[in-house]
């Protein structure tokens, strides 16, 4: 007869070898910070000696968890890789989750089959989802929130009930502050390059610019629209200048568009800030490397990502979290106004 198979080491055997309780071994395996360094070393030594492999699949079945969280980007791959905002939010979420049992799975929604991501999320592959970048067609994610713990980064366009869990900045207030900064420099013919109006941030920043000018009785007719990218800023700036109207200030709804707009202004010999004062939103590499560097509203994307992850973990555990969490912004003054 052949030799009988050697039994697989168990949690109990590891506990006996390390001289600790089964619960303590479980804490070490799950990465708990409530175990002393000495005990942690004892348990890991026993795990190595016994060649114990934690049966994570069995644990997941037992508690109904996958220990996985999806971070969903409903944008095409080109937009994702070119926009530093996404990388910073992901970094914040990943850093927070590093101290938990959860792993982060990045999903870039496919344009060819938009429902594919929804099917994945509904398929029991993750315990919850973080959703970034929202358009007017985001209803599928809003509807999914009723059956899967979800936290949204930014205001979803389809959130008619206001009952979703959202972490955002006050984009209206950010735009008001940026526009007032131009007003304080004595400018009075102030235009805007607004973002896409199928996105909450695009709508809210246009509203803030409008409110700031209306409050002091100035015209609100100088509006061009872009797509939050440098080429979009270039095209909008060309359209604005080709109107032939005197402009001495522009609030631009994103630093990427402002970066593109500056290129056109330089080409046409228009000086910033001497001839036109510019303010924007996002304190990213575009704002910092522009010439001149851009006066901007910093929205702390890393903190947003960490807060989103923190709230989602609490939701998954059955905890109560606020429906709206607003993160403070900061005006960063530089040379463009």
mmCIF file of C-alpha atoms in Angstrom:
data_model
loop_
_atom_site.group_PDB
_atom_site.id
_atom_site.type_symbol
_atom_site.label_atom_id
_atom_site.label_comp_id
_atom_site.label_asym_id
_atom_site.label_seq_id
_atom_site.Cartn_x
_atom_site.Cartn_y
_atom_site.Cartn_z
ATOM 1 C CA UNK A 1 0.000 0.000 0.000
ATOM 2 C CA UNK A 2 1.164 3.531 -0.675
ATOM 3 C CA UNK A 3 2.123 5.881 2.081
ATOM 4 C CA UNK A 4 -0.891 7.807 3.428
ATOM 5 C CA UNK A 5 -1.055 11.502 2.557
ATOM 6 C CA UNK A 6 0.481 13.780 5.121
ATOM 7 C CA UNK A 7 -2.235 15.828 6.847
ATOM 8 C CA UNK A 8 -2.265 19.541 6.063
ATOM 9 C CA UNK A 9 -1.203 21.781 8.955
ATOM 10 C CA UNK A 10 -4.103 23.537 10.641
ATOM 11 C CA UNK A 11 -4.587 26.730 12.587
ATOM 12 C CA UNK A 12 -4.672 24.623 15.774
ATOM 13 C CA UNK A 13 -1.276 23.032 15.008
ATOM 14 C CA UNK A 14 0.248 26.457 14.383
ATOM 15 C CA UNK A 15 -1.193 27.702 17.684
ATOM 16 C CA UNK A 16 0.255 24.722 19.559
ATOM 17 C CA UNK A 17 3.687 25.155 17.956
ATOM 18 C CA UNK A 18 3.743 28.904 18.736
ATOM 19 C CA UNK A 19 2.328 28.458 22.261
ATOM 20 C CA UNK A 20 -0.553 30.856 21.670
ATOM 21 C CA UNK A 21 -4.302 30.613 21.220
ATOM 22 C CA UNK A 22 -6.038 29.835 17.927
ATOM 23 C CA UNK A 23 -7.554 33.341 17.986
ATOM 24 C CA UNK A 24 -4.083 34.894 18.205
ATOM 25 C CA UNK A 25 -2.912 32.927 15.166
ATOM 26 C CA UNK A 26 -6.012 34.099 13.307
ATOM 27 C CA UNK A 27 -5.192 37.724 14.169
ATOM 28 C CA UNK A 28 -1.649 37.357 12.845
ATOM 29 C CA UNK A 29 -2.831 35.671 9.642
ATOM 30 C CA UNK A 30 -5.358 38.475 9.091
ATOM 31 C CA UNK A 31 -2.743 41.177 9.597
ATOM 32 C CA UNK A 32 -4.159 42.584 12.831
ATOM 33 C CA UNK A 33 -2.147 45.342 14.506
ATOM 34 C CA UNK A 34 -3.348 44.225 17.955
ATOM 35 C CA UNK A 35 -0.616 41.568 18.281
ATOM 36 C CA UNK A 36 2.783 42.349 19.811
ATOM 37 C CA UNK A 37 5.886 42.136 17.634
ATOM 38 C CA UNK A 38 7.198 39.240 19.747
ATOM 39 C CA UNK A 39 4.027 37.151 19.393
ATOM 40 C CA UNK A 40 3.793 38.039 15.704
ATOM 41 C CA UNK A 41 7.329 36.694 15.201
ATOM 42 C CA UNK A 42 6.525 33.471 17.155
ATOM 43 C CA UNK A 43 3.445 32.770 15.059
ATOM 44 C CA UNK A 44 5.128 33.498 11.750
ATOM 45 C CA UNK A 45 8.015 31.215 12.714
ATOM 46 C CA UNK A 46 5.548 28.395 13.453
ATOM 47 C CA UNK A 47 3.742 29.058 10.152
ATOM 48 C CA UNK A 48 7.050 28.775 8.277
ATOM 49 C CA UNK A 49 8.121 25.611 10.092
ATOM 50 C CA UNK A 50 4.800 23.866 9.485
ATOM 51 C CA UNK A 51 4.419 25.292 5.953
ATOM 52 C CA UNK A 52 0.907 26.387 6.907
ATOM 53 C CA UNK A 53 -1.082 28.043 4.120
ATOM 54 C CA UNK A 54 -4.118 30.105 5.254
ATOM 55 C CA UNK A 55 -7.248 28.878 3.513
ATOM 56 C CA UNK A 56 -8.562 32.293 2.514
ATOM 57 C CA UNK A 57 -11.135 30.828 0.165
ATOM 58 C CA UNK A 58 -12.660 28.789 2.977
ATOM 59 C CA UNK A 59 -12.684 31.823 5.261
ATOM 60 C CA UNK A 60 -14.397 33.861 2.576
ATOM 61 C CA UNK A 61 -17.082 31.231 2.163
ATOM 62 C CA UNK A 62 -17.583 31.091 5.908
ATOM 63 C CA UNK A 63 -18.184 34.805 6.347
ATOM 64 C CA UNK A 64 -19.591 35.564 2.903
ATOM 65 C CA UNK A 65 -16.664 37.877 2.089
ATOM 66 C CA UNK A 66 -14.189 38.077 -0.764
ATOM 67 C CA UNK A 67 -11.963 40.596 1.042
ATOM 68 C CA UNK A 68 -11.775 42.451 -2.257
ATOM 69 C CA UNK A 69 -12.895 45.991 -3.129
ATOM 70 C CA UNK A 70 -13.302 47.296 -6.668
ATOM 71 C CA UNK A 71 -12.294 50.800 -7.664
ATOM 72 C CA UNK A 72 -14.257 51.564 -10.830
ATOM 73 C CA UNK A 73 -13.206 54.199 -13.371
ATOM 74 C CA UNK A 74 -16.063 54.762 -15.870
ATOM 75 C CA UNK A 75 -13.669 56.361 -18.381
ATOM 76 C CA UNK A 76 -11.702 55.117 -21.379
ATOM 77 C CA UNK A 77 -8.151 53.936 -20.763
ATOM 78 C CA UNK A 78 -6.569 56.961 -22.462
ATOM 79 C CA UNK A 79 -8.375 59.383 -20.138
ATOM 80 C CA UNK A 80 -7.462 57.285 -17.106
ATOM 81 C CA UNK A 81 -3.733 57.165 -17.826
ATOM 82 C CA UNK A 82 -3.480 60.863 -18.744
ATOM 83 C CA UNK A 83 -5.295 62.286 -15.709
ATOM 84 C CA UNK A 84 -3.188 62.510 -12.513
ATOM 85 C CA UNK A 85 -6.373 62.830 -10.420
ATOM 86 C CA UNK A 86 -7.143 59.138 -10.789
ATOM 87 C CA UNK A 87 -3.672 58.005 -9.730
ATOM 88 C CA UNK A 88 -3.792 60.192 -6.628
ATOM 89 C CA UNK A 89 -7.219 58.956 -5.534
ATOM 90 C CA UNK A 90 -6.129 55.345 -6.071
ATOM 91 C CA UNK A 91 -3.004 55.954 -3.995
ATOM 92 C CA UNK A 92 -5.085 57.298 -1.111
ATOM 93 C CA UNK A 93 -7.483 54.341 -1.209
ATOM 94 C CA UNK A 94 -4.679 51.786 -1.511
ATOM 95 C CA UNK A 95 -2.725 53.277 1.390
ATOM 96 C CA UNK A 96 -5.777 53.110 3.650
ATOM 97 C CA UNK A 97 -6.644 49.544 2.638
ATOM 98 C CA UNK A 98 -3.046 48.385 3.200
ATOM 99 C CA UNK A 99 -3.817 48.170 6.925
ATOM 100 C CA UNK A 100 -6.974 46.100 6.394
ATOM 101 C CA UNK A 101 -7.801 42.631 5.062
ATOM 102 C CA UNK A 102 -9.049 44.086 1.799
ATOM 103 C CA UNK A 103 -7.267 44.151 -1.538
ATOM 104 C CA UNK A 104 -8.047 46.762 -4.193
ATOM 105 C CA UNK A 105 -9.078 45.710 -7.710
ATOM 106 C CA UNK A 106 -8.959 48.398 -10.401
ATOM 107 C CA UNK A 107 -11.691 48.238 -13.042
ATOM 108 C CA UNK A 108 -11.631 50.534 -16.078
ATOM 109 C CA UNK A 109 -15.101 50.331 -17.582
ATOM 110 C CA UNK A 110 -15.051 49.194 -21.189
ATOM 111 C CA UNK A 111 -16.709 51.402 -23.802
ATOM 112 C CA UNK A 112 -17.445 48.380 -26.015
ATOM 113 C CA UNK A 113 -19.532 46.659 -23.322
ATOM 114 C CA UNK A 114 -20.508 49.134 -20.565
ATOM 115 C CA UNK A 115 -22.627 46.497 -18.800
ATOM 116 C CA UNK A 116 -19.628 44.206 -18.374
ATOM 117 C CA UNK A 117 -18.425 46.027 -15.253
ATOM 118 C CA UNK A 118 -21.895 45.881 -13.726
ATOM 119 C CA UNK A 119 -22.077 42.132 -14.310
ATOM 120 C CA UNK A 120 -18.722 41.702 -12.595
ATOM 121 C CA UNK A 121 -19.802 43.742 -9.577
ATOM 122 C CA UNK A 122 -23.093 41.855 -9.309
ATOM 123 C CA UNK A 123 -21.333 38.494 -9.583
ATOM 124 C CA UNK A 124 -20.157 38.326 -5.978
ATOM 125 C CA UNK A 125 -16.540 39.051 -6.914
ATOM 126 C CA UNK A 126 -16.144 41.973 -4.499
ATOM 127 C CA UNK A 127 -17.505 43.094 -1.144
ATOM 128 C CA UNK A 128 -18.020 46.686 -2.261
ATOM 129 C CA UNK A 129 -17.024 49.285 -4.811
ATOM 130 C CA UNK A 130 -15.557 52.775 -5.050
ATOM 131 C CA UNK A 131 -16.865 54.650 -8.112
ATOM 132 C CA UNK A 132 -15.003 57.604 -9.647
ATOM 133 C CA UNK A 133 -15.819 60.070 -12.438
ATOM 134 C CA UNK A 134 -19.535 60.326 -13.115
ATOM 135 C CA UNK A 135 -21.445 61.138 -16.256
ATOM 136 C CA UNK A 136 -25.115 61.501 -17.059
ATOM 137 C CA UNK A 137 -25.197 57.795 -18.010
ATOM 138 C CA UNK A 138 -24.080 56.577 -14.565
ATOM 139 C CA UNK A 139 -27.545 55.273 -13.637
ATOM 140 C CA UNK A 140 -26.413 51.632 -13.696
ATOM 141 C CA UNK A 141 -23.986 52.297 -10.832
ATOM 142 C CA UNK A 142 -26.562 54.300 -8.890
ATOM 143 C CA UNK A 143 -29.056 51.438 -9.187
ATOM 144 C CA UNK A 144 -26.410 48.890 -8.160
ATOM 145 C CA UNK A 145 -25.833 50.784 -4.911
ATOM 146 C CA UNK A 146 -29.030 49.232 -3.571
ATOM 147 C CA UNK A 147 -27.502 45.747 -3.587
ATOM 148 C CA UNK A 148 -23.772 46.339 -3.067
ATOM 149 C CA UNK A 149 -21.989 48.636 -0.596
ATOM 150 C CA UNK A 150 -20.712 51.573 -2.652
ATOM 151 C CA UNK A 151 -19.058 54.936 -2.113
ATOM 152 C CA UNK A 152 -18.926 57.509 -4.908
ATOM 153 C CA UNK A 153 -16.109 59.974 -5.439
ATOM 154 C CA UNK A 154 -17.979 63.027 -6.659
ATOM 155 C CA UNK A 155 -21.674 63.686 -7.167
ATOM 156 C CA UNK A 156 -23.340 61.099 -9.426
ATOM 157 C CA UNK A 157 -25.525 62.739 -12.054
ATOM 158 C CA UNK A 158 -28.277 60.140 -11.614
ATOM 159 C CA UNK A 159 -28.527 60.455 -7.822
ATOM 160 C CA UNK A 160 -32.081 61.787 -7.678
ATOM 161 C CA UNK A 161 -32.788 60.490 -4.169
ATOM 162 C CA UNK A 162 -29.681 61.931 -2.534
ATOM 163 C CA UNK A 163 -29.343 58.737 -0.509
ATOM 164 C CA UNK A 164 -26.012 57.534 -1.925
ATOM 165 C CA UNK A 165 -22.735 57.708 -0.026
ATOM 166 C CA UNK A 166 -20.609 60.412 -1.664
ATOM 167 C CA UNK A 167 -17.189 61.874 -0.838
ATOM 168 C CA UNK A 168 -16.614 65.136 -2.687
ATOM 169 C CA UNK A 169 -15.426 68.717 -2.540
ATOM 170 C CA UNK A 170 -17.823 71.652 -2.782
ATOM 171 C CA UNK A 171 -17.229 72.441 -6.451
ATOM 172 C CA UNK A 172 -19.592 75.416 -6.435
ATOM 173 C CA UNK A 173 -17.700 76.996 -3.528
ATOM 174 C CA UNK A 174 -14.339 76.180 -5.154
ATOM 175 C CA UNK A 175 -15.349 77.991 -8.345
ATOM 176 C CA UNK A 176 -16.683 80.976 -6.387
ATOM 177 C CA UNK A 177 -13.365 81.300 -4.534
ATOM 178 C CA UNK A 178 -11.341 81.003 -7.752
ATOM 179 C CA UNK A 179 -13.486 83.593 -9.537
ATOM 180 C CA UNK A 180 -13.416 86.017 -6.589
ATOM 181 C CA UNK A 181 -9.621 85.764 -6.641
ATOM 182 C CA UNK A 182 -9.691 87.192 -10.164
ATOM 183 C CA UNK A 183 -12.167 89.889 -9.114
ATOM 184 C CA UNK A 184 -9.888 90.913 -6.236
ATOM 185 C CA UNK A 185 -7.152 91.715 -8.767
ATOM 186 C CA UNK A 186 -9.445 94.337 -10.299
ATOM 187 C CA UNK A 187 -10.569 92.404 -13.394
ATOM 188 C CA UNK A 188 -14.131 92.917 -14.572
ATOM 189 C CA UNK A 189 -14.538 91.132 -17.931
ATOM 190 C CA UNK A 190 -14.214 87.556 -16.757
ATOM 191 C CA UNK A 191 -14.852 84.520 -18.954
ATOM 192 C CA UNK A 192 -14.888 80.826 -18.147
ATOM 193 C CA UNK A 193 -13.843 77.621 -19.835
ATOM 194 C CA UNK A 194 -16.319 75.240 -18.263
ATOM 195 C CA UNK A 195 -16.097 71.474 -17.993
ATOM 196 C CA UNK A 196 -18.463 68.910 -19.553
ATOM 197 C CA UNK A 197 -22.041 69.526 -18.534
ATOM 198 C CA UNK A 198 -22.781 65.807 -18.334
ATOM 199 C CA UNK A 199 -20.612 65.686 -15.186
ATOM 200 C CA UNK A 200 -21.444 67.053 -11.748
ATOM 201 C CA UNK A 201 -18.079 68.810 -11.367
ATOM 202 C CA UNK A 202 -18.550 70.495 -14.743
ATOM 203 C CA UNK A 203 -22.007 71.769 -13.832
ATOM 204 C CA UNK A 204 -21.091 72.872 -10.313
ATOM 205 C CA UNK A 205 -17.948 74.793 -11.300
ATOM 206 C CA UNK A 206 -19.876 76.662 -13.995
ATOM 207 C CA UNK A 207 -22.529 77.499 -11.396
ATOM 208 C CA UNK A 208 -19.895 78.857 -8.995
ATOM 209 C CA UNK A 209 -18.370 81.121 -11.664
ATOM 210 C CA UNK A 210 -21.842 82.375 -12.558
ATOM 211 C CA UNK A 211 -22.793 83.009 -8.912
ATOM 212 C CA UNK A 212 -19.581 84.936 -8.175
ATOM 213 C CA UNK A 213 -20.053 87.289 -11.124
ATOM 214 C CA UNK A 214 -23.788 87.721 -10.635
ATOM 215 C CA UNK A 215 -23.206 88.705 -6.997
ATOM 216 C CA UNK A 216 -21.237 91.770 -8.146
ATOM 217 C CA UNK A 217 -23.432 92.571 -11.121
ATOM 218 C CA UNK A 218 -21.053 91.471 -13.878
ATOM 219 C CA UNK A 219 -21.924 89.813 -17.192
ATOM 220 C CA UNK A 220 -22.004 86.021 -17.381
ATOM 221 C CA UNK A 221 -22.076 85.558 -21.156
ATOM 222 C CA UNK A 222 -18.459 84.637 -21.902
ATOM 223 C CA UNK A 223 -18.609 80.844 -21.689
ATOM 224 C CA UNK A 224 -16.844 78.143 -23.700
ATOM 225 C CA UNK A 225 -16.865 74.415 -22.908
ATOM 226 C CA UNK A 226 -14.054 71.891 -22.756
ATOM 227 C CA UNK A 227 -13.592 68.257 -21.768
ATOM 228 C CA UNK A 228 -11.170 68.576 -18.811
ATOM 229 C CA UNK A 229 -8.150 67.833 -21.088
ATOM 230 C CA UNK A 230 -5.347 70.098 -22.433
ATOM 231 C CA UNK A 231 -6.582 69.831 -26.053
ATOM 232 C CA UNK A 232 -10.068 70.717 -24.826
ATOM 233 C CA UNK A 233 -8.634 73.807 -23.156
ATOM 234 C CA UNK A 234 -6.802 74.779 -26.328
ATOM 235 C CA UNK A 235 -9.921 74.521 -28.485
ATOM 236 C CA UNK A 236 -12.067 76.462 -26.008
ATOM 237 C CA UNK A 237 -9.435 79.201 -25.676
ATOM 238 C CA UNK A 238 -9.287 79.620 -29.452
ATOM 239 C CA UNK A 239 -13.084 79.923 -29.617
ATOM 240 C CA UNK A 240 -13.093 82.440 -26.768
ATOM 241 C CA UNK A 241 -10.417 84.656 -28.343
ATOM 242 C CA UNK A 242 -11.970 84.430 -31.799
ATOM 243 C CA UNK A 243 -15.082 86.170 -30.456
ATOM 244 C CA UNK A 244 -13.028 89.361 -30.538
ATOM 245 C CA UNK A 245 -14.279 90.450 -27.114
ATOM 246 C CA UNK A 246 -11.970 92.081 -24.569
ATOM 247 C CA UNK A 247 -11.304 89.665 -21.676
ATOM 248 C CA UNK A 248 -9.134 90.395 -18.657
ATOM 249 C CA UNK A 249 -9.793 87.258 -16.583
ATOM 250 C CA UNK A 250 -10.689 83.581 -17.065
ATOM 251 C CA UNK A 251 -11.756 80.941 -14.565
ATOM 252 C CA UNK A 252 -10.920 77.572 -16.143
ATOM 253 C CA UNK A 253 -12.629 74.528 -14.643
ATOM 254 C CA UNK A 254 -9.567 72.235 -14.563
ATOM 255 C CA UNK A 255 -5.798 72.633 -14.507
ATOM 256 C CA UNK A 256 -5.445 70.431 -17.574
ATOM 257 C CA UNK A 257 -7.679 72.746 -19.605
ATOM 258 C CA UNK A 258 -5.855 75.779 -18.188
ATOM 259 C CA UNK A 259 -2.544 74.229 -19.283
ATOM 260 C CA UNK A 260 -3.890 73.946 -22.832
ATOM 261 C CA UNK A 261 -5.373 77.446 -22.754
ATOM 262 C CA UNK A 262 -2.010 78.934 -21.739
ATOM 263 C CA UNK A 263 -0.403 77.428 -24.827
ATOM 264 C CA UNK A 264 -2.825 79.345 -27.066
ATOM 265 C CA UNK A 265 -2.386 82.585 -25.113
ATOM 266 C CA UNK A 266 1.408 82.317 -25.468
ATOM 267 C CA UNK A 267 1.085 81.682 -29.211
ATOM 268 C CA UNK A 268 -1.039 84.814 -29.607
ATOM 269 C CA UNK A 269 1.264 86.987 -27.552
ATOM 270 C CA UNK A 270 -1.197 87.496 -24.695
ATOM 271 C CA UNK A 271 0.553 87.831 -21.346
ATOM 272 C CA UNK A 272 -0.562 86.084 -18.153
ATOM 273 C CA UNK A 273 -1.299 87.648 -15.722
ATOM 274 C CA UNK A 274 -0.556 91.113 -17.147
ATOM 275 C CA UNK A 275 -3.219 90.948 -19.868
ATOM 276 C CA UNK A 276 -5.412 88.095 -18.604
ATOM 277 C CA UNK A 277 -5.665 86.715 -15.079
ATOM 278 C CA UNK A 278 -6.284 82.958 -14.793
ATOM 279 C CA UNK A 279 -7.415 80.739 -11.929
ATOM 280 C CA UNK A 280 -8.405 77.082 -12.015
ATOM 281 C CA UNK A 281 -9.077 73.905 -9.989
ATOM 282 C CA UNK A 282 -6.641 71.002 -9.262
ATOM 283 C CA UNK A 283 -3.185 71.400 -7.786
ATOM 284 C CA UNK A 284 -1.638 68.713 -9.978
ATOM 285 C CA UNK A 285 1.451 68.505 -12.199
ATOM 286 C CA UNK A 286 -0.310 70.587 -14.883
ATOM 287 C CA UNK A 287 -0.930 73.440 -12.440
ATOM 288 C CA UNK A 288 2.585 73.308 -11.037
ATOM 289 C CA UNK A 289 4.505 73.010 -14.334
ATOM 290 C CA UNK A 290 2.497 75.578 -16.298
ATOM 291 C CA UNK A 291 4.128 78.850 -17.336
ATOM 292 C CA UNK A 292 3.318 80.783 -15.264
ATOM 293 C CA UNK A 293 2.386 78.291 -12.510
ATOM 294 C CA UNK A 294 -1.367 78.342 -11.972
ATOM 295 C CA UNK A 295 -3.269 79.863 -9.087
ATOM 296 C CA UNK A 296 -5.633 77.028 -8.267
ATOM 297 C CA UNK A 297 -8.032 75.398 -5.843
ATOM 298 C CA UNK A 298 -6.453 72.268 -4.420
ATOM 299 C CA UNK A 299 -8.868 69.395 -4.013
ATOM 300 C CA UNK A 300 -7.004 66.796 -1.887
ATOM 301 C CA UNK A 301 -7.513 63.723 -4.076
ATOM 302 C CA UNK A 302 -5.371 61.427 -1.926
ATOM 303 C CA UNK A 303 -7.408 62.298 1.150
ATOM 304 C CA UNK A 304 -10.574 61.761 -0.874
ATOM 305 C CA UNK A 305 -9.434 58.259 -1.862
ATOM 306 C CA UNK A 306 -8.555 57.349 1.719
ATOM 307 C CA UNK A 307 -11.877 58.669 3.020
ATOM 308 C CA UNK A 308 -13.809 56.762 0.373
ATOM 309 C CA UNK A 309 -12.050 53.528 1.327
ATOM 310 C CA UNK A 310 -12.553 54.147 5.044
ATOM 311 C CA UNK A 311 -16.287 54.711 4.633
ATOM 312 C CA UNK A 312 -16.694 51.691 2.359
ATOM 313 C CA UNK A 313 -14.968 49.371 4.827
ATOM 314 C CA UNK A 314 -17.349 50.636 7.497
ATOM 315 C CA UNK A 315 -20.344 50.075 5.206
ATOM 316 C CA UNK A 316 -19.240 46.520 4.438
ATOM 317 C CA UNK A 317 -19.034 45.842 8.179
ATOM 318 C CA UNK A 318 -22.632 47.040 8.558
ATOM 319 C CA UNK A 319 -21.795 50.427 10.040
ATOM 320 C CA UNK A 320 -23.554 53.752 9.501
ATOM 321 C CA UNK A 321 -21.806 56.371 7.378
ATOM 322 C CA UNK A 322 -22.955 59.847 6.263
ATOM 323 C CA UNK A 323 -24.536 60.256 2.846
ATOM 324 C CA UNK A 324 -22.387 63.310 2.079
ATOM 325 C CA UNK A 325 -18.795 63.835 3.177
ATOM 326 C CA UNK A 326 -17.336 67.151 1.980
ATOM 327 C CA UNK A 327 -13.555 67.569 1.990
ATOM 328 C CA UNK A 328 -12.096 71.044 2.472
ATOM 329 C CA UNK A 329 -10.279 72.709 -0.407
ATOM 330 C CA UNK A 330 -7.468 75.283 -0.351
ATOM 331 C CA UNK A 331 -6.600 78.240 -2.564
ATOM 332 C CA UNK A 332 -3.005 77.984 -3.798
ATOM 333 C CA UNK A 333 -1.802 81.372 -5.045
ATOM 334 C CA UNK A 334 0.804 81.394 -7.786
ATOM 335 C CA UNK A 335 1.730 83.596 -10.729
ATOM 336 C CA UNK A 336 -1.240 83.352 -13.076
ATOM 337 C CA UNK A 337 -3.464 86.039 -11.505
#
